[in-house]
């Protein structure tokens, strides 16, 4: 069984991005700039944003963080996005999700200039992805594709089962795996909370992507021996014995599934790190495209 080590793959992606950034700086270009907006003080969101900012700095990008109060109104958030859209020194904009109830997430995503949509959530990016046109790919599915490519895992003709159909993970993942691209050409089944016989469908998967947000949902009796298992789930589960009072759990019962699989991502240390790699790649792409750098 091969452990699909996100640290190894994201490290390699970051190294090549850092080398490219250094070369651009040496030619006199400014550094790529990612702007993040964080609304409120949700613990998990704080951690994700801090990690994105740190990773930007690691590879020579500039990152800025705009913090808004939990009770901020939608108009203020939209005007903050408008300012970043208009700022030629900002290449990529991300708004950390989830947002508080008073704010319409769709409106916010649509307010981001598609040329700076490095999370790949804008309908314009999603539409392009659907049609196989160049676009920003949502960072998590992008990171998973980079991982499949890094480990040279065969996908052509395989049956991939994706559990989850969200706009940020499950659906774009299913589009990529079924597309006629490297890492694609799978026959894909998408499952969701109304899927009957989920276990039987999962048992047919050569590649199983679990993105449902239910800790340790995928058990050994749902996995075909030799399958490649990609665990996207990240859930904080209370644990008074842990230093922080919680542990991070994936959607796969790793201890029992790993021995059955041919390759598997750990949680933490798997897909989460690749998500950041995908985001950084999108940011450099935005920077180059918007500044006419080939
Ligand atoms: P989401 O928007 O809540 O979507 C969950 C999907 O799973 C939905 O399509 C839902 O079906 C389906 N689902 C829920 N319970 C199910 C069940 N019992 N059987 C089958 N399908 C079920 O979540 P998300 O944003 O896609 O995130 C999924 C997980 O990935 C979460 O744990 C999240 O924290 C994690 N995540 C990790 C990363 C990373 O970097 N590793 C990035 C993003 C998200 P319906 O559509 O029918 O409701």
PDB file of N, CA and C and ligand atoms in Angstrom, residues 48 140 163-171 191-195 198 210-214 217 231-235 249-251 270-276, ligand 1:
ATOM      1  N   UNK A  48      -7.062  27.654   8.347  1.00  0.00           N
ATOM      2  CA  UNK A  48      -6.876  27.506   6.894  1.00  0.00           C
ATOM      3  C   UNK A  48      -6.247  28.759   6.295  1.00  0.00           C
ATOM      4  N   UNK A 140      -9.071  22.154  -4.334  1.00  0.00           N
ATOM      5  CA  UNK A 140      -8.992  20.784  -3.794  1.00  0.00           C
ATOM      6  C   UNK A 140      -8.968  19.737  -4.911  1.00  0.00           C
ATOM      7  N   UNK A 163     -17.934  10.458  -3.632  1.00  0.00           N
ATOM      8  CA  UNK A 163     -19.031  10.658  -2.668  1.00  0.00           C
ATOM      9  C   UNK A 163     -19.051  12.134  -2.307  1.00  0.00           C
ATOM     10  N   UNK A 164     -20.113  12.811  -2.706  1.00  0.00           N
ATOM     11  CA  UNK A 164     -20.238  14.255  -2.481  1.00  0.00           C
ATOM     12  C   UNK A 164     -20.355  14.970  -3.819  1.00  0.00           C
ATOM     13  N   UNK A 165     -21.229  15.988  -3.859  1.00  0.00           N
ATOM     14  CA  UNK A 165     -21.467  16.708  -5.118  1.00  0.00           C
ATOM     15  C   UNK A 165     -21.413  18.223  -4.912  1.00  0.00           C
ATOM     16  N   UNK A 166     -20.606  18.660  -3.943  1.00  0.00           N
ATOM     17  CA  UNK A 166     -20.540  20.110  -3.691  1.00  0.00           C
ATOM     18  C   UNK A 166     -19.847  20.802  -4.866  1.00  0.00           C
ATOM     19  N   UNK A 167     -20.120  22.120  -4.959  1.00  0.00           N
ATOM     20  CA  UNK A 167     -19.496  22.902  -6.051  1.00  0.00           C
ATOM     21  C   UNK A 167     -17.998  23.052  -5.860  1.00  0.00           C
ATOM     22  N   UNK A 168     -17.524  22.868  -4.620  1.00  0.00           N
ATOM     23  CA  UNK A 168     -16.096  23.106  -4.390  1.00  0.00           C
ATOM     24  C   UNK A 168     -15.256  21.836  -4.438  1.00  0.00           C
ATOM     25  N   UNK A 169     -15.885  20.700  -4.201  1.00  0.00           N
ATOM     26  CA  UNK A 169     -15.099  19.452  -4.224  1.00  0.00           C
ATOM     27  C   UNK A 169     -15.717  18.399  -5.160  1.00  0.00           C
ATOM     28  N   UNK A 170     -16.823  17.803  -4.726  1.00  0.00           N
ATOM     29  CA  UNK A 170     -17.331  16.610  -5.412  1.00  0.00           C
ATOM     30  C   UNK A 170     -17.619  16.818  -6.892  1.00  0.00           C
ATOM     31  N   UNK A 171     -18.373  17.886  -7.208  1.00  0.00           N
ATOM     32  CA  UNK A 171     -18.772  18.043  -8.611  1.00  0.00           C
ATOM     33  C   UNK A 171     -17.573  18.339  -9.526  1.00  0.00           C
ATOM     34  N   UNK A 191     -22.012  10.189  -6.043  1.00  0.00           N
ATOM     35  CA  UNK A 191     -22.987   9.790  -5.022  1.00  0.00           C
ATOM     36  C   UNK A 191     -23.260  10.963  -4.077  1.00  0.00           C
ATOM     37  N   UNK A 192     -24.422  10.930  -3.462  1.00  0.00           N
ATOM     38  CA  UNK A 192     -24.803  11.997  -2.532  1.00  0.00           C
ATOM     39  C   UNK A 192     -25.724  11.418  -1.481  1.00  0.00           C
ATOM     40  N   UNK A 193     -26.352  12.294  -0.710  1.00  0.00           N
ATOM     41  CA  UNK A 193     -27.103  11.782   0.446  1.00  0.00           C
ATOM     42  C   UNK A 193     -28.371  11.029   0.033  1.00  0.00           C
ATOM     43  N   UNK A 194     -28.757  11.103  -1.236  1.00  0.00           N
ATOM     44  CA  UNK A 194     -29.954  10.367  -1.684  1.00  0.00           C
ATOM     45  C   UNK A 194     -29.588   9.130  -2.490  1.00  0.00           C
ATOM     46  N   UNK A 195     -28.320   8.763  -2.464  1.00  0.00           N
ATOM     47  CA  UNK A 195     -27.899   7.597  -3.243  1.00  0.00           C
ATOM     48  C   UNK A 195     -28.223   6.313  -2.476  1.00  0.00           C
ATOM     49  N   UNK A 198     -25.219   2.804  -1.527  1.00  0.00           N
ATOM     50  CA  UNK A 198     -23.921   3.479  -1.597  1.00  0.00           C
ATOM     51  C   UNK A 198     -22.770   2.484  -1.429  1.00  0.00           C
ATOM     52  N   UNK A 210     -13.693  10.304  -1.242  1.00  0.00           N
ATOM     53  CA  UNK A 210     -14.682  10.543  -0.187  1.00  0.00           C
ATOM     54  C   UNK A 210     -14.655  12.013   0.185  1.00  0.00           C
ATOM     55  N   UNK A 211     -15.733  12.718  -0.127  1.00  0.00           N
ATOM     56  CA  UNK A 211     -15.816  14.161   0.149  1.00  0.00           C
ATOM     57  C   UNK A 211     -17.197  14.476   0.667  1.00  0.00           C
ATOM     58  N   UNK A 212     -17.519  13.904   1.821  1.00  0.00           N
ATOM     59  CA  UNK A 212     -18.865  14.124   2.345  1.00  0.00           C
ATOM     60  C   UNK A 212     -18.891  14.819   3.703  1.00  0.00           C
ATOM     61  N   UNK A 213     -17.743  14.810   4.395  1.00  0.00           N
ATOM     62  CA  UNK A 213     -17.709  15.501   5.683  1.00  0.00           C
ATOM     63  C   UNK A 213     -18.335  14.710   6.817  1.00  0.00           C
ATOM     64  N   UNK A 214     -18.232  13.383   6.727  1.00  0.00           N
ATOM     65  CA  UNK A 214     -18.711  12.506   7.819  1.00  0.00           C
ATOM     66  C   UNK A 214     -17.517  11.675   8.292  1.00  0.00           C
ATOM     67  N   UNK A 217     -16.552   7.664   7.738  1.00  0.00           N
ATOM     68  CA  UNK A 217     -17.774   7.090   7.135  1.00  0.00           C
ATOM     69  C   UNK A 217     -17.448   5.869   6.267  1.00  0.00           C
ATOM     70  N   UNK A 231      -9.082  10.658   0.457  1.00  0.00           N
ATOM     71  CA  UNK A 231      -9.903  11.132   1.578  1.00  0.00           C
ATOM     72  C   UNK A 231      -9.841  12.659   1.648  1.00  0.00           C
ATOM     73  N   UNK A 232     -10.952  13.285   1.314  1.00  0.00           N
ATOM     74  CA  UNK A 232     -10.984  14.753   1.301  1.00  0.00           C
ATOM     75  C   UNK A 232     -11.452  15.311   2.649  1.00  0.00           C
ATOM     76  N   UNK A 233     -12.169  14.500   3.396  1.00  0.00           N
ATOM     77  CA  UNK A 233     -12.828  14.977   4.609  1.00  0.00           C
ATOM     78  C   UNK A 233     -11.885  15.581   5.634  1.00  0.00           C
ATOM     79  N   UNK A 234     -12.352  16.660   6.237  1.00  0.00           N
ATOM     80  CA  UNK A 234     -11.659  17.255   7.389  1.00  0.00           C
ATOM     81  C   UNK A 234     -12.742  17.627   8.384  1.00  0.00           C
ATOM     82  N   UNK A 235     -12.803  16.909   9.472  1.00  0.00           N
ATOM     83  CA  UNK A 235     -13.784  17.258  10.510  1.00  0.00           C
ATOM     84  C   UNK A 235     -13.065  17.302  11.854  1.00  0.00           C
ATOM     85  N   UNK A 249     -10.370  14.435  11.726  1.00  0.00           N
ATOM     86  CA  UNK A 249     -10.705  13.119  11.164  1.00  0.00           C
ATOM     87  C   UNK A 249     -11.074  13.276   9.686  1.00  0.00           C
ATOM     88  N   UNK A 250     -10.673  12.292   8.920  1.00  0.00           N
ATOM     89  CA  UNK A 250     -11.085  12.245   7.522  1.00  0.00           C
ATOM     90  C   UNK A 250     -12.408  11.515   7.376  1.00  0.00           C
ATOM     91  N   UNK A 251     -12.833  11.344   6.140  1.00  0.00           N
ATOM     92  CA  UNK A 251     -14.089  10.635   5.858  1.00  0.00           C
ATOM     93  C   UNK A 251     -13.871   9.126   5.747  1.00  0.00           C
ATOM     94  N   UNK A 270      -2.587  14.812   3.744  1.00  0.00           N
ATOM     95  CA  UNK A 270      -2.891  14.348   2.392  1.00  0.00           C
ATOM     96  C   UNK A 270      -3.456  15.462   1.528  1.00  0.00           C
ATOM     97  N   UNK A 271      -4.772  15.392   1.309  1.00  0.00           N
ATOM     98  CA  UNK A 271      -5.433  16.314   0.371  1.00  0.00           C
ATOM     99  C   UNK A 271      -5.365  17.776   0.835  1.00  0.00           C
ATOM    100  N   UNK A 272      -5.413  17.992   2.154  1.00  0.00           N
ATOM    101  CA  UNK A 272      -5.397  19.374   2.670  1.00  0.00           C
ATOM    102  C   UNK A 272      -4.195  20.151   2.157  1.00  0.00           C
ATOM    103  N   UNK A 273      -3.049  19.520   2.187  1.00  0.00           N
ATOM    104  CA  UNK A 273      -1.829  20.193   1.728  1.00  0.00           C
ATOM    105  C   UNK A 273      -1.875  20.418   0.216  1.00  0.00           C
ATOM    106  N   UNK A 274      -2.511  19.479  -0.484  1.00  0.00           N
ATOM    107  CA  UNK A 274      -2.604  19.615  -1.935  1.00  0.00           C
ATOM    108  C   UNK A 274      -3.547  20.750  -2.331  1.00  0.00           C
ATOM    109  N   UNK A 275      -4.534  21.013  -1.481  1.00  0.00           N
ATOM    110  CA  UNK A 275      -5.457  22.126  -1.750  1.00  0.00           C
ATOM    111  C   UNK A 275      -4.668  23.435  -1.801  1.00  0.00           C
ATOM    112  N   UNK A 276      -3.744  23.569  -0.875  1.00  0.00           N
ATOM    113  CA  UNK A 276      -2.940  24.799  -0.855  1.00  0.00           C
ATOM    114  C   UNK A 276      -2.047  24.854  -2.096  1.00  0.00           C
TER     115      UNK A 276
HETATM  116  P1  LIG B   1     -20.613  19.774   1.597  1.00  0.00           P
HETATM  117  O1  LIG B   1     -20.813  20.995   0.793  1.00  0.00           O
HETATM  118  O2  LIG B   1     -21.290  19.639   2.910  1.00  0.00           O
HETATM  119  O3  LIG B   1     -21.032  18.532   0.685  1.00  0.00           O
HETATM  120  C1  LIG B   1     -21.095  17.258   1.202  1.00  0.00           C
HETATM  121  C2  LIG B   1     -21.603  16.319   0.152  1.00  0.00           C
HETATM  122  O4  LIG B   1     -21.625  15.017   0.699  1.00  0.00           O
HETATM  123  C3  LIG B   1     -23.025  16.629  -0.309  1.00  0.00           C
HETATM  124  O5  LIG B   1     -23.114  16.476  -1.715  1.00  0.00           O
HETATM  125  C4  LIG B   1     -23.871  15.609   0.420  1.00  0.00           C
HETATM  126  O6  LIG B   1     -25.014  15.187  -0.304  1.00  0.00           O
HETATM  127  C5  LIG B   1     -22.905  14.438   0.515  1.00  0.00           C
HETATM  128  N1  LIG B   1     -23.233  13.608   1.661  1.00  0.00           N
HETATM  129  C6  LIG B   1     -23.401  13.977   2.944  1.00  0.00           C
HETATM  130  N2  LIG B   1     -23.718  12.912   3.704  1.00  0.00           N
HETATM  131  C7  LIG B   1     -23.730  11.850   2.888  1.00  0.00           C
HETATM  132  C8  LIG B   1     -24.004  10.470   3.065  1.00  0.00           C
HETATM  133  N3  LIG B   1     -24.321   9.977   4.268  1.00  0.00           N
HETATM  134  N4  LIG B   1     -23.934   9.650   1.986  1.00  0.00           N
HETATM  135  C9  LIG B   1     -23.611  10.139   0.781  1.00  0.00           C
HETATM  136  N5  LIG B   1     -23.358  11.437   0.530  1.00  0.00           N
HETATM  137  C10 LIG B   1     -23.425  12.286   1.573  1.00  0.00           C
HETATM  138  O7  LIG B   1     -19.076  19.505   1.889  1.00  0.00           O
HETATM  139  P2  LIG B   1     -17.758  19.903   1.040  1.00  0.00           P
HETATM  140  O8  LIG B   1     -17.539  21.365   1.145  1.00  0.00           O
HETATM  141  O9  LIG B   1     -17.806  19.261  -0.287  1.00  0.00           O
HETATM  142  O10 LIG B   1     -16.652  19.180   1.936  1.00  0.00           O
HETATM  143  C11 LIG B   1     -16.674  17.789   2.165  1.00  0.00           C
HETATM  144  C12 LIG B   1     -15.610  17.450   3.193  1.00  0.00           C
HETATM  145  O11 LIG B   1     -14.339  17.805   2.667  1.00  0.00           O
HETATM  146  C13 LIG B   1     -15.717  18.220   4.508  1.00  0.00           C
HETATM  147  O12 LIG B   1     -15.223  17.401   5.562  1.00  0.00           O
HETATM  148  C14 LIG B   1     -14.784  19.395   4.324  1.00  0.00           C
HETATM  149  O13 LIG B   1     -14.280  19.899   5.538  1.00  0.00           O
HETATM  150  C15 LIG B   1     -13.693  18.727   3.534  1.00  0.00           C
HETATM  151  N6  LIG B   1     -12.888  19.620   2.705  1.00  0.00           N
HETATM  152  C16 LIG B   1     -11.565  19.392   2.742  1.00  0.00           C
HETATM  153  C17 LIG B   1     -10.734  20.134   1.947  1.00  0.00           C
HETATM  154  C18 LIG B   1      -9.289  19.836   1.975  1.00  0.00           C
HETATM  155  O14 LIG B   1      -8.491  20.676   1.614  1.00  0.00           O
HETATM  156  N7  LIG B   1      -8.900  18.612   2.367  1.00  0.00           N
HETATM  157  C19 LIG B   1     -11.238  21.149   1.137  1.00  0.00           C
HETATM  158  C20 LIG B   1     -12.618  21.352   1.101  1.00  0.00           C
HETATM  159  C21 LIG B   1     -13.444  20.560   1.896  1.00  0.00           C
HETATM  160  P3  LIG B   1     -26.224  16.192  -0.667  1.00  0.00           P
HETATM  161  O15 LIG B   1     -25.743  17.013  -1.815  1.00  0.00           O
HETATM  162  O16 LIG B   1     -27.336  15.282  -1.031  1.00  0.00           O
HETATM  163  O17 LIG B   1     -26.470  17.001   0.571  1.00  0.00           O
END
